[in-house]
């Protein structure tokens, strides 16, 4: 049988544990799996593009589990009452190919993206970081804010979105975090000024320049989350050229990340090297660091592994017959036979 987790199940799981706890625990699952980088068979995600968006499959596996995620990105969806990003995913047993888990991944992706952002910032931001700018206040933004508050102790966030209603929505949703000082800024420049960390999580499928060089101050850590497909960026090329750039999986980031603007041999460091300590994250206090985050399948593997473990521990979700279970595995046709004949055949 396959454990099935729908949106209601995942919501129940997160509410039972608390979102800050889920963020911290999922970040640890992600860290553990990045430490096993060489155990995984990896590839860039498979993308089918259309004029208004993209649909992607994100596979990865180790010797035990195969994981994949189906995910879209359609920025215009919100005009039609739909989410920009929707996703589901699965875990399969490598030895048999049997599906172990089928799960919603829209909410899970928001949690894993925020957990990954905060985990990276632990290595790349200055240890005394307290202030963050959050540019783009859509459906991912609350998760980013809570992750940085919970995992890094960020206590002041300046918000900016071209849609002020989105910023007001974000501020209202975080009213239960009184220790977190939130200010809605009137411009990107106002939000970024004096920030230790700048997170960009915008949705438009375009070569955008959300951040320009004159806005960048020495020692900033830039967490670029919104760029995640060819033709979609958030940072001016000069920023990328001057920063210390950390990516998740270089072959994918060259296609989809901020470094798609750069020559193929521009310097980058993969995040697993920073996690294991073979490469520095931040080299000095004045350095500008950039986590060029496009989202990588390994993080989904970690997220699905976490969801399965917590669902079992909390007895959330239910088992479904996603694939047949047969008395005679060579007789798939038996599924279509009347039950009486099945019983007679078994008795014989």
Coordinates of C-alpha atoms in Angstrom, one line a residue, residues 37-295:
X37 CA 25.7 14.4 -1.9
X38 CA 27.7 11.7 -3.7
X39 CA 25.1 9.0 -2.7
X40 CA 22.5 10.5 -5.1
X41 CA 21.9 10.1 -8.8
X42 CA 21.2 13.6 -9.9
X43 CA 20.0 15.5 -13.0
X44 CA 18.7 18.9 -13.9
X45 CA 14.9 19.0 -13.8
X46 CA 12.9 18.3 -17.0
X47 CA 10.9 21.3 -18.1
X48 CA 8.1 21.8 -20.6
X49 CA 7.7 25.5 -21.3
X50 CA 4.7 27.4 -22.6
X51 CA 4.1 31.2 -23.2
X52 CA 2.6 31.7 -19.8
X53 CA 4.5 29.2 -17.7
X54 CA 6.3 26.0 -17.2
X55 CA 5.6 22.4 -16.0
X56 CA 8.6 20.5 -14.6
X57 CA 9.5 17.1 -13.2
X58 CA 12.2 16.9 -10.6
X59 CA 13.7 13.4 -10.1
X60 CA 16.5 12.2 -7.8
X61 CA 17.4 8.9 -6.1
X62 CA 19.8 7.2 -3.8
X63 CA 20.3 3.4 -3.2
X64 CA 17.1 3.3 -1.2
X65 CA 14.5 5.8 -2.4
X66 CA 13.5 7.4 -5.7
X67 CA 11.8 10.8 -5.4
X68 CA 10.1 13.0 -8.0
X69 CA 8.1 16.2 -7.9
X70 CA 5.6 17.5 -10.5
X71 CA 5.6 21.3 -10.2
X72 CA 4.4 24.2 -12.3
X73 CA 5.1 27.9 -12.5
X74 CA 2.4 30.2 -14.0
X75 CA 2.6 33.8 -12.7
X76 CA -0.6 34.8 -14.4
X77 CA -2.6 32.2 -12.5
X78 CA -3.4 34.5 -9.6
X79 CA -5.6 36.6 -12.0
X80 CA -7.8 33.5 -12.4
X81 CA -7.9 32.5 -8.8
X82 CA -5.2 29.8 -9.1
X83 CA -1.9 29.4 -7.3
X84 CA 1.2 30.4 -9.3
X85 CA 3.0 27.2 -8.1
X86 CA 1.2 23.8 -7.6
X87 CA 2.9 20.5 -6.9
X88 CA 2.7 16.9 -5.9
X89 CA 5.4 14.3 -5.4
X90 CA 6.2 10.7 -4.7
X91 CA 8.7 8.4 -3.1
X92 CA 9.4 4.9 -4.5
X93 CA 11.3 2.0 -3.1
X94 CA 14.4 1.6 -5.3
X95 CA 14.7 -2.2 -4.8
X96 CA 11.2 -3.0 -6.0
X97 CA 9.9 0.2 -7.7
X98 CA 6.9 0.2 -5.4
X99 CA 5.4 3.6 -4.6
X100 CA 5.8 4.3 -0.9
X101 CA 4.4 7.8 -0.7
X102 CA 2.1 10.1 -2.8
X103 CA 1.9 13.5 -1.3
X104 CA 0.8 17.1 -1.9
X105 CA 3.8 19.3 -2.4
X106 CA 2.5 22.8 -2.8
X107 CA 2.6 23.6 0.9
X108 CA 5.5 21.3 1.4
X109 CA 7.5 23.1 -1.3
X110 CA 7.0 26.5 0.4
X111 CA 8.3 25.0 3.7
X112 CA 11.3 23.2 2.1
X113 CA 12.2 26.4 0.1
X114 CA 12.2 28.5 3.2
X115 CA 14.1 25.8 5.2
X116 CA 16.7 25.7 2.5
X117 CA 17.0 29.5 2.3
X118 CA 17.6 29.7 6.1
X119 CA 20.0 26.7 6.1
X120 CA 22.1 28.4 3.4
X121 CA 22.0 31.7 5.2
X122 CA 23.4 30.0 8.3
X123 CA 26.6 29.4 6.2
X124 CA 26.6 32.5 4.1
X125 CA 25.2 35.5 6.1
X126 CA 27.2 37.3 8.8
X127 CA 26.5 35.6 12.2
X128 CA 25.3 38.9 13.7
X129 CA 22.6 39.4 11.0
X130 CA 19.3 40.8 12.4
X131 CA 17.6 42.7 9.6
X132 CA 16.2 41.4 6.3
X133 CA 14.5 42.8 3.3
X134 CA 11.9 40.6 1.8
X135 CA 11.1 41.6 -1.8
X136 CA 8.1 39.9 -3.3
X137 CA 5.3 39.2 -0.7
X138 CA 3.3 36.5 -2.4
X139 CA 2.5 32.9 -1.3
X140 CA 6.1 32.0 -0.3
X141 CA 6.9 35.1 1.7
X142 CA 5.4 34.1 5.1
X143 CA 7.4 30.9 5.1
X144 CA 10.6 32.7 4.3
X145 CA 10.0 35.3 7.1
X146 CA 9.2 32.7 9.7
X147 CA 12.2 30.5 8.7
X148 CA 14.7 33.4 9.0
X149 CA 13.1 34.4 12.3
X150 CA 13.2 30.9 13.7
X151 CA 16.5 29.6 12.4
X152 CA 18.6 32.8 12.3
X153 CA 17.0 35.1 14.9
X154 CA 16.1 37.8 12.3
X155 CA 13.9 40.2 14.2
X156 CA 13.3 43.0 11.7
X157 CA 12.0 42.6 8.2
X158 CA 11.2 45.3 5.7
X159 CA 8.6 44.3 3.1
X160 CA 8.1 45.4 -0.5
X161 CA 5.9 44.3 -3.3
X162 CA 4.6 46.2 -6.3
X163 CA 1.2 45.0 -5.0
X164 CA 0.9 46.7 -1.6
X165 CA -2.0 44.5 -0.7
X166 CA 0.4 41.5 -0.8
X167 CA 2.6 43.2 1.8
X168 CA -0.4 44.0 4.0
X169 CA -1.5 40.4 3.7
X170 CA 2.0 39.3 4.8
X171 CA 2.1 41.6 7.8
X172 CA -1.4 40.5 8.9
X173 CA -0.5 36.9 8.6
X174 CA 2.5 37.3 10.8
X175 CA 0.7 39.2 13.6
X176 CA 1.2 36.2 15.9
X177 CA 5.0 36.8 15.8
X178 CA 5.2 40.0 18.0
X179 CA 9.0 39.7 18.3
X180 CA 9.3 40.2 14.6
X181 CA 9.2 43.9 13.6
X182 CA 7.7 44.3 10.2
X183 CA 7.7 47.5 8.1
X184 CA 6.1 48.0 4.7
X185 CA 8.6 49.9 2.5
X186 CA 7.7 52.2 -0.3
X187 CA 10.4 51.0 -2.7
X188 CA 13.0 48.3 -3.1
X189 CA 15.7 50.8 -2.2
X190 CA 14.0 51.7 1.1
X191 CA 13.5 48.0 2.0
X192 CA 17.1 47.0 1.2
X193 CA 18.9 50.0 2.9
X194 CA 20.8 48.7 5.9
X195 CA 19.7 45.1 5.5
X196 CA 22.0 42.2 6.5
X197 CA 20.1 39.8 4.3
X198 CA 18.0 40.5 1.2
X199 CA 15.6 37.8 0.0
X200 CA 14.0 38.2 -3.4
X201 CA 11.0 35.9 -4.1
X202 CA 9.2 37.4 -7.1
X203 CA 7.1 35.5 -9.6
X204 CA 7.3 37.2 -13.0
X205 CA 8.7 35.1 -15.8
X206 CA 11.1 37.8 -17.1
X207 CA 14.7 39.0 -17.1
X208 CA 14.0 41.4 -14.1
X209 CA 16.4 43.6 -12.2
X210 CA 14.8 43.7 -8.8
X211 CA 18.2 44.5 -7.3
X212 CA 20.7 46.8 -8.9
X213 CA 24.4 47.3 -8.0
X214 CA 24.0 50.6 -6.1
X215 CA 21.6 49.0 -3.6
X216 CA 24.1 46.4 -2.5
X217 CA 26.1 47.1 0.7
X218 CA 29.3 45.4 1.8
X219 CA 28.6 42.2 3.8
X220 CA 25.1 41.6 2.5
X221 CA 23.8 38.1 1.9
X222 CA 21.5 37.9 -1.1
X223 CA 19.0 35.0 -1.1
X224 CA 17.7 35.0 -4.7
X225 CA 14.7 32.6 -4.8
X226 CA 12.5 33.8 -7.6
X227 CA 14.7 33.0 -10.6
X228 CA 13.9 29.4 -11.4
X229 CA 13.7 28.9 -15.2
X230 CA 15.4 30.2 -18.4
X231 CA 14.6 33.8 -19.1
X232 CA 13.7 34.6 -15.4
X233 CA 16.1 36.5 -13.2
X234 CA 16.0 39.0 -10.4
X235 CA 19.5 40.5 -10.0
X236 CA 21.5 42.8 -12.2
X237 CA 24.4 40.9 -13.9
X238 CA 27.0 43.1 -12.2
X239 CA 25.8 42.0 -8.8
X240 CA 26.2 38.3 -9.8
X241 CA 29.6 39.0 -11.2
X242 CA 30.9 40.6 -8.0
X243 CA 29.4 38.3 -5.4
X244 CA 30.5 35.0 -4.0
X245 CA 28.0 32.7 -5.7
X246 CA 26.7 29.5 -4.1
X247 CA 24.4 27.2 -6.1
X248 CA 22.6 24.0 -5.4
X249 CA 23.5 22.0 -8.6
X250 CA 25.5 23.8 -11.1
X251 CA 24.2 22.1 -14.3
X252 CA 20.7 23.2 -13.4
X253 CA 21.6 26.6 -12.1
X254 CA 23.4 27.5 -15.3
X255 CA 20.1 27.0 -17.1
X256 CA 17.7 28.5 -14.6
X257 CA 19.5 30.6 -12.0
X258 CA 21.0 34.1 -11.8
X259 CA 24.2 32.6 -13.3
X260 CA 22.3 32.1 -16.6
X261 CA 23.5 35.7 -17.3
X262 CA 27.1 34.7 -16.8
X263 CA 29.8 32.9 -18.9
X264 CA 29.7 29.2 -18.6
X265 CA 33.0 29.2 -16.7
X266 CA 32.0 31.9 -14.2
X267 CA 33.1 30.9 -10.6
X268 CA 30.5 29.2 -8.5
X269 CA 30.6 26.8 -5.4
X270 CA 28.0 24.1 -4.9
X271 CA 26.2 24.2 -1.6
X272 CA 27.1 20.6 -0.6
X273 CA 30.7 21.7 -0.5
X274 CA 29.8 24.4 2.0
X275 CA 27.7 22.1 4.1
X276 CA 30.5 19.5 4.4
X277 CA 33.1 22.2 5.1
X278 CA 35.3 21.6 2.0
X279 CA 34.6 25.1 0.8
X280 CA 34.0 28.3 2.7
X281 CA 30.6 30.0 2.6
X282 CA 31.5 33.5 3.6
X283 CA 35.2 34.3 3.3
X284 CA 35.1 37.7 5.2
X285 CA 32.7 40.1 6.8
X286 CA 32.7 42.5 4.0
X287 CA 32.0 40.0 1.2
X288 CA 28.7 40.0 -0.6
X289 CA 27.4 36.4 -0.8
X290 CA 24.7 35.1 -3.1
X291 CA 22.6 32.0 -2.7
X292 CA 21.5 31.5 -6.3
X293 CA 18.6 29.2 -5.3
X294 CA 16.5 27.6 -8.1
X295 CA 15.2 24.7 -6.0

